[in-house]
DNA sequence: GAATTAATTGAACGTTCGTTTTATTATTGC
DNA sequence: GCAATAATAAAACGAACGTTCAATTAATTC
C-alpha cells in the first residue's frame, strides 16, 4: 500500500505533534524512537519525515511553539494601567493556568533542552529569558514603588518561577484540589513572598484562600 | 593487554560513579553511552560491567546513594528541642547546602526517574516522600502552634521544595552571589511565604539579607 | 615462586536507532 | 478522465547501542 484513503497532511502533522509531546513527556526525547512515534500515530516511519526533516527539528518545533504560546498568552493576559500587585497577580494566574493546561509540553520544554543543538538551545533560552524578564520588571517596579519588599529581584524572580512551574510536577487534574484553589493558594504565597503591602485584589485572594485552611 | 599496572577496583568504581554523575547530568541518562562513560574513565567498556551489572543499576545506585545522603544530612542537621521557625530554618539551610554541593547528582535524581524500572522508581520515590514528609510535619506543627500562617500544608511544602531545589538550575558557584547570600535570601523568602511571626533567628536572617538590597 | 584471585582488554553478539530510497496509491486541478 | 501532486508504504542503510565472552596480565596468598 501507499497513500491511504482519507489521509490528510494537516491532520497527520497535528497528530504527530500531539503524539510526540505525549511520548516525549512520558519517556523522554532520547527514549522515544521514531518507530514508536509512528506506531502511536498509526503511520509508517517514513511518513514522519514528510513533516519533520529530523527528530531534533521535531523537538525544536514543539518547544518553539510552546514558548511562543506562552508569550502570546501573557500578552493577552497582561493588564494595562495596573498597579504592581495586580500585574504580579495577572502574571501568576497566567503562568499557572498556562502550565497546568499544557503540562506535557511544559515538561518537554523544561527537560529536553540538552537535546537541542547549541543554536537552537540559544533560541529557546532567549525566548524563555524574555518571558522571565517580564516578571523581573514587575518585581523591580513594585519594589521601587514601595508595593513589594524584595531582597534580590533576580533571585526572587527565579524562585517564583521555579515554585510556580513546579505545579506540573505534582498537580493532577481532578484530584484533591481544583485549578482555582491551587491558583488562589499560589497567589497568596506569592504575595507574601514578595512582601506585598498594597490592598489590591491580593487581599481578596488571600482571604479566599484562607477559607479552605 | 589485560590487567593494567596499578589498577585498583575501589578507585575504578569511584571513578565510574563520578564520571557517570557528570555525564548523565550533562547529556542525560539515555544519551550517555557506556562507551562514552568508559572513555571518560579511561577504561574499556567491559570493565564497567565488573562494577555494575547493567546501565540501569548504575543509575539506580547513584540515585539511591544520593537520597540516602540527603536523609543522613538532614538527620545530622535537624536540631533537637527547637521551635518551628528554627526547625524550618534548619531544613531550608540543609536542603540548599546539600543541593548546591551536589548539583549534578541532584539533577540526575530529579530528571532521570523515568529511566528506572517500576520497582526501583517506587523505591526512590519512597525515600523522597519520606524526606518531604519531614517538611510537611514542620509546617503542620508550626501552623498548629500559631508560628506559621499557612493555607495548605501539603501544597506549601511542595512549593517550598520546588523553589529551593530550583536553585541548582541557575546557581553557579563563584558568580554574582555566594552560597551564604543565596541561602539567606531563600530563608527570608521562606519565612515570609509561610507567614512566620515568631522572633527567632528568622528576623536576624531577614535583616542580614536586607543589607544587600 | 607457584597458585590463586582481581582487574582489565579486545573482539564480538544481536538489536535498535535515525534516516533514505523507491515504488505505489489517493486526491486534486483542469 | 487525465495529468500533477500529495501522502504513504515497504524495505533497506550504516552506525551505534547495551551486553557478553574468552583471553591475558597484575597483584595477592601461601
Coordinates of C-alpha atoms (C1' of nucleotides) in Angstrom, one line a residue:
Chain A
X1 CA 0.0 0.0 0.0
X2 CA 0.9 3.6 -0.3
X3 CA -1.3 6.6 0.3
X4 CA -4.2 5.6 2.4
X5 CA -7.9 6.6 2.0
X6 CA -8.8 9.8 3.8
X7 CA -5.1 10.7 4.5
X8 CA -4.6 14.4 5.1
X9 CA -1.3 16.2 5.6
X10 CA -2.5 18.7 8.1
X11 CA -4.3 16.1 10.2
X12 CA -1.3 13.8 10.2
X13 CA 1.1 16.6 11.2
X14 CA -1.1 17.6 14.0
X15 CA -1.4 14.0 15.2
X16 CA 2.4 13.7 15.0
X17 CA 2.8 16.8 17.2
X18 CA 0.4 15.7 19.8
X19 CA 1.7 12.1 20.0
X20 CA 5.3 13.4 20.1
X21 CA 4.5 15.7 23.1
X22 CA 2.9 12.9 25.0
X23 CA 5.6 10.3 24.3
X24 CA 8.5 12.7 25.0
X25 CA 6.9 13.8 28.2
X26 CA 6.4 10.3 29.3
X27 CA 9.6 8.6 28.1
X28 CA 11.9 11.4 27.3
X29 CA 13.2 12.6 23.9
X30 CA 16.1 10.1 23.7
X31 CA 14.0 7.2 24.8
X32 CA 11.2 7.9 22.2
X33 CA 12.0 6.2 18.9
X34 CA 10.7 7.4 15.6
X35 CA 9.2 3.9 15.2
X36 CA 7.3 4.3 18.5
X37 CA 6.0 7.7 17.4
X38 CA 4.9 6.4 14.0
X39 CA 3.1 3.5 15.7
X40 CA 1.3 5.8 18.1
X41 CA 0.2 8.0 15.2
X42 CA -0.8 4.9 13.2
X43 CA 1.5 5.5 10.3
X44 CA 4.8 4.2 8.9
X45 CA 8.1 5.7 10.0
X46 CA 8.9 7.3 6.6
X47 CA 5.7 9.3 6.7
X48 CA 7.1 11.3 9.7
X49 CA 9.9 12.6 7.6
X50 CA 7.5 14.3 5.3
X51 CA 6.6 16.7 8.1
X52 CA 9.8 17.0 10.1
X53 CA 13.2 16.6 8.5
X54 CA 14.9 15.2 11.6
X55 CA 13.9 14.1 15.1
X56 CA 15.6 17.1 16.6
X57 CA 13.7 19.5 14.4
X58 CA 10.5 18.0 15.6
X59 CA 11.6 18.6 19.2
X60 CA 12.6 22.1 18.4
X61 CA 9.3 22.8 16.7
X62 CA 7.4 21.6 19.8
X63 CA 9.5 23.8 22.1
X64 CA 9.4 26.9 20.0
X65 CA 5.6 26.8 19.6
X66 CA 5.2 26.2 23.3
X67 CA 7.4 29.3 24.1
X68 CA 5.5 31.3 21.5
X69 CA 2.3 30.3 23.0
X70 CA 3.4 31.3 26.5
X71 CA 4.5 34.7 25.2
X72 CA 1.2 35.2 23.4
X73 CA -0.8 34.2 26.4
X74 CA 1.0 36.7 28.6
X75 CA 0.5 39.5 26.1
X76 CA -3.2 38.8 26.1
X77 CA -3.5 38.5 29.8
X78 CA -1.3 41.4 30.8
X79 CA -3.5 44.2 32.2
X80 CA -3.0 47.8 31.1
X81 CA -2.7 50.5 33.7
X82 CA -2.5 48.2 36.7
X83 CA -0.6 48.6 40.0
X84 CA 2.3 46.3 40.7
X85 CA 0.2 43.8 42.8
X86 CA -2.4 43.5 40.0
X87 CA 0.4 43.0 37.4
X88 CA 2.0 40.3 39.5
X89 CA -1.3 38.7 40.2
X90 CA -2.0 38.5 36.5
X91 CA 1.4 37.1 35.8
X92 CA 1.0 34.3 38.4
X93 CA -2.5 33.5 37.2
X94 CA -1.5 33.3 33.6
X95 CA 1.7 31.3 34.3
X96 CA -0.1 28.7 36.4
X97 CA -3.1 28.4 34.1
X98 CA -0.9 28.0 31.0
X99 CA 1.4 25.5 32.6
X100 CA -1.3 23.3 34.1
X101 CA -3.2 23.4 30.8
X102 CA -0.1 22.3 28.9
X103 CA 1.6 20.1 31.4
X104 CA 3.2 17.7 28.9
X105 CA 4.5 20.4 26.6
X106 CA 6.0 22.3 29.6
X107 CA 7.7 19.1 30.7
X108 CA 9.2 18.7 27.3
X109 CA 10.4 22.3 27.1
X110 CA 11.9 22.2 30.6
X111 CA 13.5 18.7 30.5
X112 CA 14.8 18.2 27.0
X113 CA 16.8 21.4 26.4
X114 CA 20.0 19.5 26.4
X115 CA 18.9 17.5 23.3
X116 CA 18.9 20.7 21.2
X117 CA 21.8 21.9 19.1
X118 CA 23.6 24.9 20.5
X119 CA 22.0 27.3 18.1
X120 CA 18.5 26.0 18.8
X121 CA 19.1 25.9 22.5
X122 CA 20.2 29.6 22.4
X123 CA 17.0 30.4 20.5
X124 CA 14.7 28.7 23.1
X125 CA 16.6 30.2 26.0
X126 CA 16.3 33.6 24.5
X127 CA 12.5 33.3 24.4
X128 CA 12.5 32.0 28.0
X129 CA 14.7 34.8 29.2
X130 CA 12.4 37.4 27.6
X131 CA 9.4 35.9 29.4
X132 CA 11.2 35.8 32.8
X133 CA 12.4 39.4 32.2
X134 CA 8.7 40.5 32.4
X135 CA 8.5 39.1 35.9
X136 CA 11.7 40.8 37.0
X137 CA 10.4 44.1 35.7
X138 CA 7.2 43.7 37.6
X139 CA 9.1 42.9 40.8
X140 CA 11.6 45.8 40.3
X141 CA 8.9 48.3 39.6
X142 CA 6.8 47.1 42.5
X143 CA 9.8 47.3 44.9
X144 CA 10.7 50.8 43.7
X145 CA 7.1 51.9 44.2
X146 CA 7.1 50.5 47.7
X147 CA 4.5 47.9 46.9
X148 CA 6.8 45.0 47.4
X149 CA 9.6 44.3 49.8
X150 CA 12.2 42.3 48.0
X151 CA 15.8 41.4 48.8
X152 CA 17.0 40.5 45.4
X153 CA 14.9 40.9 42.3
X154 CA 16.6 38.4 40.0
X155 CA 16.8 35.7 42.7
X156 CA 13.1 36.3 43.7
X157 CA 12.0 36.0 40.1
X158 CA 13.8 32.7 39.7
X159 CA 12.4 31.4 42.9
X160 CA 8.9 32.4 42.0
X161 CA 9.1 30.8 38.5
X162 CA 10.6 27.6 39.9
X163 CA 7.8 27.5 42.5
X164 CA 5.0 28.1 40.0
X165 CA 6.3 25.8 37.3
X166 CA 6.7 23.1 39.9
X167 CA 3.0 22.8 40.0
X168 CA 3.1 20.5 37.0
X169 CA 5.2 18.0 38.9
X170 CA 2.6 17.1 41.4
X171 CA -0.7 18.6 40.2
X172 CA -3.1 16.1 38.6
X173 CA -6.5 17.4 37.4
X174 CA -9.4 16.1 39.3
X175 CA -7.6 15.2 42.5
X176 CA -7.8 16.9 45.8
X177 CA -7.5 20.5 44.6
X178 CA -9.1 22.3 41.8
X179 CA -7.2 24.6 39.5
X180 CA -8.8 27.6 41.0
X181 CA -7.9 26.5 44.5
X182 CA -4.3 25.8 43.6
X183 CA -4.1 29.2 41.8
X184 CA -5.5 31.0 44.8
X185 CA -3.1 29.4 47.2
X186 CA -0.1 30.1 44.9
X187 CA -1.2 33.7 44.6
X188 CA -1.4 34.0 48.3
X189 CA 2.1 32.5 48.7
X190 CA 3.5 34.8 46.0
X191 CA 2.1 37.9 47.5
X192 CA 3.5 37.1 50.9
X193 CA 6.9 36.0 49.5
X194 CA 7.3 39.4 47.8
X195 CA 6.1 41.2 50.9
X196 CA 3.1 42.8 49.1
X197 CA 1.6 45.5 51.2
X198 CA -1.0 47.0 48.9
X199 CA -4.7 46.4 49.3
X200 CA -5.5 45.4 45.8
X201 CA -7.1 42.2 44.7
X202 CA -4.3 40.4 46.6
X203 CA -6.2 40.7 49.9
X204 CA -9.3 39.3 48.4
X205 CA -7.4 36.4 47.0
X206 CA -5.7 35.8 50.3
X207 CA -8.9 35.8 52.3
X208 CA -10.5 33.5 49.8
X209 CA -7.7 31.0 50.1
X210 CA -8.0 31.1 53.9
X211 CA -11.5 29.7 53.6
X212 CA -10.1 26.3 53.0
X213 CA -7.4 26.3 55.7
Chain B
X1 CA 46.9 -6.2 27.3
X2 CA 44.7 -7.2 30.2
X3 CA 45.0 -6.0 33.8
X4 CA 46.9 -2.8 33.9
X5 CA 49.6 -1.7 36.3
X6 CA 48.3 0.0 39.4
X7 CA 44.7 -0.9 38.7
X8 CA 42.5 -0.9 41.8
X9 CA 38.9 -1.9 41.9
X10 CA 37.8 0.6 44.5
X11 CA 39.4 3.5 42.7
X12 CA 37.9 2.4 39.4
X13 CA 34.5 2.1 40.8
X14 CA 34.7 5.5 42.4
X15 CA 35.9 7.0 39.1
X16 CA 33.0 5.3 37.3
X17 CA 30.5 6.8 39.7
X18 CA 31.9 10.3 39.4
X19 CA 32.1 10.2 35.7
X20 CA 28.7 8.8 35.4
X21 CA 27.1 11.5 37.5
X22 CA 28.8 14.2 35.4
X23 CA 28.0 12.7 32.1
X24 CA 24.3 11.9 32.9
X25 CA 23.9 15.4 34.4
X26 CA 25.3 16.9 31.2
X27 CA 23.8 14.7 28.5
X28 CA 21.1 12.7 30.1
X29 CA 21.0 9.0 31.0
X30 CA 19.7 7.8 27.6
X31 CA 22.2 10.0 25.7
X32 CA 25.2 8.8 27.7
X33 CA 26.6 5.6 26.2
X34 CA 28.6 3.0 28.1
X35 CA 31.4 3.5 25.6
X36 CA 31.4 7.3 26.4
X37 CA 31.5 6.6 30.1
X38 CA 34.3 4.1 29.7
X39 CA 36.3 6.5 27.6
X40 CA 35.8 9.2 30.3
X41 CA 37.1 6.9 33.0
X42 CA 40.0 5.7 30.8
X43 CA 39.0 2.1 30.6
X44 CA 37.4 -0.4 28.2
X45 CA 33.6 -0.9 28.2
X46 CA 33.7 -4.4 29.5
X47 CA 35.5 -3.2 32.7
X48 CA 32.4 -1.2 33.7
X49 CA 30.4 -4.4 33.9
X50 CA 32.6 -5.7 36.6
X51 CA 31.1 -3.0 38.9
X52 CA 27.6 -2.5 37.7
X53 CA 25.7 -5.4 36.1
X54 CA 23.6 -3.1 33.9
X55 CA 23.4 0.6 33.0
X56 CA 20.2 1.0 34.9
X57 CA 21.7 -0.5 38.0
X58 CA 24.4 2.1 37.8
X59 CA 21.8 4.9 37.6
X60 CA 19.8 3.4 40.4
X61 CA 22.9 3.2 42.6
X62 CA 23.7 6.8 42.0
X63 CA 20.2 7.9 42.9
X64 CA 19.8 5.7 45.9
X65 CA 23.1 6.9 47.4
X66 CA 22.1 10.5 46.7
X67 CA 18.8 10.1 48.5
X68 CA 20.5 8.3 51.4
X69 CA 23.0 11.1 51.7
X70 CA 20.1 13.6 51.8
X71 CA 18.4 11.8 54.6
X72 CA 21.6 11.4 56.5
X73 CA 22.5 15.1 56.1
X74 CA 19.1 16.1 57.5
X75 CA 19.3 13.7 60.4
X76 CA 22.6 15.3 61.3
X77 CA 21.4 18.9 60.8
X78 CA 18.0 18.6 62.5
X79 CA 18.0 20.5 65.8
X80 CA 16.6 18.9 68.9
X81 CA 14.2 21.0 71.0
X82 CA 13.8 23.8 68.6
X83 CA 10.8 26.0 67.8
X84 CA 9.0 25.7 64.4
X85 CA 10.9 28.6 62.9
X86 CA 14.2 27.2 63.9
X87 CA 13.3 23.8 62.6
X88 CA 12.2 25.2 59.3
X89 CA 15.3 27.3 59.1
X90 CA 17.5 24.3 59.6
X91 CA 15.5 22.4 56.9
X92 CA 16.0 25.2 54.4
X93 CA 19.7 25.6 55.2
X94 CA 20.4 21.9 54.9
X95 CA 18.4 21.5 51.7
X96 CA 20.0 24.3 49.9
X97 CA 23.5 23.5 51.1
X98 CA 23.2 19.8 50.2
X99 CA 21.7 20.6 46.7
X100 CA 24.2 23.2 45.8
X101 CA 27.0 21.0 46.9
X102 CA 25.7 18.1 44.8
X103 CA 24.2 19.9 41.9
X104 CA 24.9 17.2 39.3
X105 CA 23.7 14.3 41.5
X106 CA 20.5 16.3 42.2
X107 CA 20.0 16.9 38.5
X108 CA 20.3 13.1 37.9
X109 CA 18.0 12.2 40.8
X110 CA 15.3 14.7 39.6
X111 CA 15.5 14.3 35.9
X112 CA 16.1 10.6 35.2
X113 CA 13.4 9.0 37.3
X114 CA 11.6 7.8 34.2
X115 CA 14.5 5.6 33.2
X116 CA 14.1 3.4 36.3
X117 CA 12.1 0.2 36.3
X118 CA 8.8 0.5 38.2
X119 CA 10.2 -1.3 41.4
X120 CA 13.3 0.9 41.5
X121 CA 11.3 4.0 40.8
X122 CA 9.0 3.2 43.7
X123 CA 12.0 2.7 46.0
X124 CA 13.5 6.1 45.1
X125 CA 10.1 7.9 45.4
X126 CA 9.6 6.3 48.8
X127 CA 12.8 7.9 50.0
X128 CA 11.9 11.2 48.5
X129 CA 8.4 11.2 50.0
X130 CA 9.9 10.4 53.5
X131 CA 12.2 13.4 53.2
X132 CA 9.4 15.7 52.1
X133 CA 7.2 14.4 54.9
X134 CA 9.6 16.0 57.3
X135 CA 8.9 19.4 55.9
X136 CA 5.2 18.9 56.0
X137 CA 5.4 17.9 59.6
X138 CA 7.4 21.0 60.4
X139 CA 4.8 23.2 58.6
X140 CA 1.9 21.5 60.2
X141 CA 3.3 21.7 63.7
X142 CA 4.2 25.3 63.2
X143 CA 0.8 26.2 61.9
X144 CA -0.9 24.5 64.8
X145 CA 1.3 26.3 67.2
X146 CA 0.5 29.6 65.6
X147 CA 4.0 30.2 64.5
X148 CA 3.1 30.0 60.8
X149 CA 0.1 31.1 58.8
X150 CA -0.4 28.5 56.0
X151 CA -3.3 27.9 53.7
X152 CA -2.5 24.3 52.7
X153 CA 0.3 22.4 54.3
X154 CA 0.9 19.9 51.5
X155 CA 0.8 22.4 48.8
X156 CA 3.1 24.8 50.6
X157 CA 5.6 22.0 51.2
X158 CA 5.7 21.2 47.5
X159 CA 6.0 24.8 46.6
X160 CA 8.9 25.3 49.0
X161 CA 10.7 22.3 47.8
X162 CA 10.4 23.2 44.2
X163 CA 11.5 26.7 45.0
X164 CA 14.6 25.6 46.9
X165 CA 15.6 22.8 44.6
X166 CA 15.3 25.2 41.7
X167 CA 18.5 26.8 43.0
X168 CA 20.6 24.3 41.1
X169 CA 19.0 25.3 37.8
X170 CA 20.5 28.8 37.8
X171 CA 23.1 28.9 40.6
X172 CA 26.7 28.7 39.5
X173 CA 29.4 28.9 42.2
X174 CA 31.6 32.0 42.0
X175 CA 29.2 34.2 40.2
X176 CA 27.2 37.2 41.5
X177 CA 26.0 35.6 44.7
X178 CA 27.8 33.5 47.3
X179 CA 26.2 30.4 48.8
X180 CA 25.6 32.3 52.1
X181 CA 23.9 35.1 50.3
X182 CA 21.6 32.8 48.4
X183 CA 20.8 30.8 51.5
X184 CA 20.0 34.0 53.4
X185 CA 17.7 35.3 50.7
X186 CA 15.9 31.9 50.4
X187 CA 15.5 31.8 54.2
X188 CA 13.9 35.2 54.1
X189 CA 11.6 34.3 51.3
X190 CA 10.6 31.0 53.0
X191 CA 9.8 32.7 56.3
X192 CA 7.6 35.3 54.6
X193 CA 5.9 32.6 52.5
X194 CA 4.8 30.6 55.5
X195 CA 3.8 33.8 57.3
X196 CA 6.3 33.2 60.2
X197 CA 5.5 35.5 63.0
X198 CA 8.0 34.4 65.7
X199 CA 11.1 36.4 66.7
X200 CA 13.6 33.6 66.4
X201 CA 16.6 33.6 64.2
X202 CA 14.4 34.4 61.3
X203 CA 14.4 38.1 62.0
X204 CA 18.2 38.1 62.1
X205 CA 18.4 36.3 58.8
X206 CA 15.9 38.6 57.3
X207 CA 17.8 41.7 58.4
X208 CA 21.0 40.3 57.2
X209 CA 19.6 39.7 53.8
X210 CA 18.3 43.2 53.7
X211 CA 21.8 44.6 53.9
X212 CA 22.4 43.7 50.2
X213 CA 19.1 45.1 48.9
Chain C
dG1 C1' 57.9 -18.8 43.4
dA2 C1' 53.9 -21.3 42.2
dA3 C1' 48.9 -20.9 42.6
dT4 C1' 45.1 -18.1 43.0
dT5 C1' 42.4 -14.2 42.6
dA6 C1' 41.5 -9.4 40.8
dA7 C1' 41.3 -6.3 37.1
dT8 C1' 41.1 -5.4 32.5
dT9 C1' 41.4 -5.9 27.4
dG10 C1' 39.8 -6.9 22.7
dA11 C1' 36.5 -8.7 19.9
dA12 C1' 32.1 -9.9 19.0
dC13 C1' 26.8 -10.6 19.6
dG14 C1' 22.2 -9.4 18.2
dT15 C1' 19.2 -5.4 18.4
dT16 C1' 17.7 -1.0 17.6
dC17 C1' 18.4 3.5 16.1
dG18 C1' 17.6 7.7 12.8
dT19 C1' 17.3 8.3 8.2
dT20 C1' 16.9 7.4 3.0
dT21 C1' 15.2 5.5 -1.3
dT22 C1' 12.0 3.8 -4.3
dA23 C1' 7.5 2.5 -5.5
dT24 C1' 2.6 2.9 -5.1
dT25 C1' -1.8 4.8 -4.3
dA26 C1' -5.2 8.7 -3.1
dT27 C1' -6.5 13.2 -4.0
dT28 C1' -6.8 17.5 -6.6
dG29 C1' -7.0 20.7 -10.6
dC30 C1' -8.2 21.3 -15.1
Chain D
dG1 C1' -10.9 11.4 -17.1
dC2 C1' -6.2 12.7 -17.3
dA3 C1' -2.2 14.8 -15.6
dA4 C1' 0.1 16.5 -11.5
dT5 C1' 0.9 16.3 -6.8
dA6 C1' 0.3 14.9 -2.0
dA7 C1' 0.6 11.1 1.2
dT8 C1' 2.1 7.0 2.5
dA9 C1' 4.2 2.0 2.4
dA10 C1' 7.9 -1.2 2.3
dA11 C1' 12.4 -2.2 2.5
dA12 C1' 16.9 -1.2 3.3
dC13 C1' 21.3 1.6 5.0
dG14 C1' 25.2 2.0 8.1
dA15 C1' 26.1 3.3 12.6
dA16 C1' 25.6 2.9 17.4
dC17 C1' 23.7 0.7 21.3
dG18 C1' 24.0 -2.4 25.8
dT19 C1' 26.0 -6.5 26.9
dT20 C1' 28.8 -10.9 26.9
dC21 C1' 32.8 -13.9 26.5
dA22 C1' 37.3 -15.6 26.3
dA23 C1' 42.0 -14.4 26.9
dT24 C1' 45.6 -12.0 29.4
dT25 C1' 48.2 -9.8 32.9
dA26 C1' 48.8 -7.6 37.7
dA27 C1' 48.5 -8.3 42.4
dT28 C1' 48.0 -11.3 46.3
dT29 C1' 48.3 -15.5 49.0
dC30 C1' 50.7 -19.4 50.9

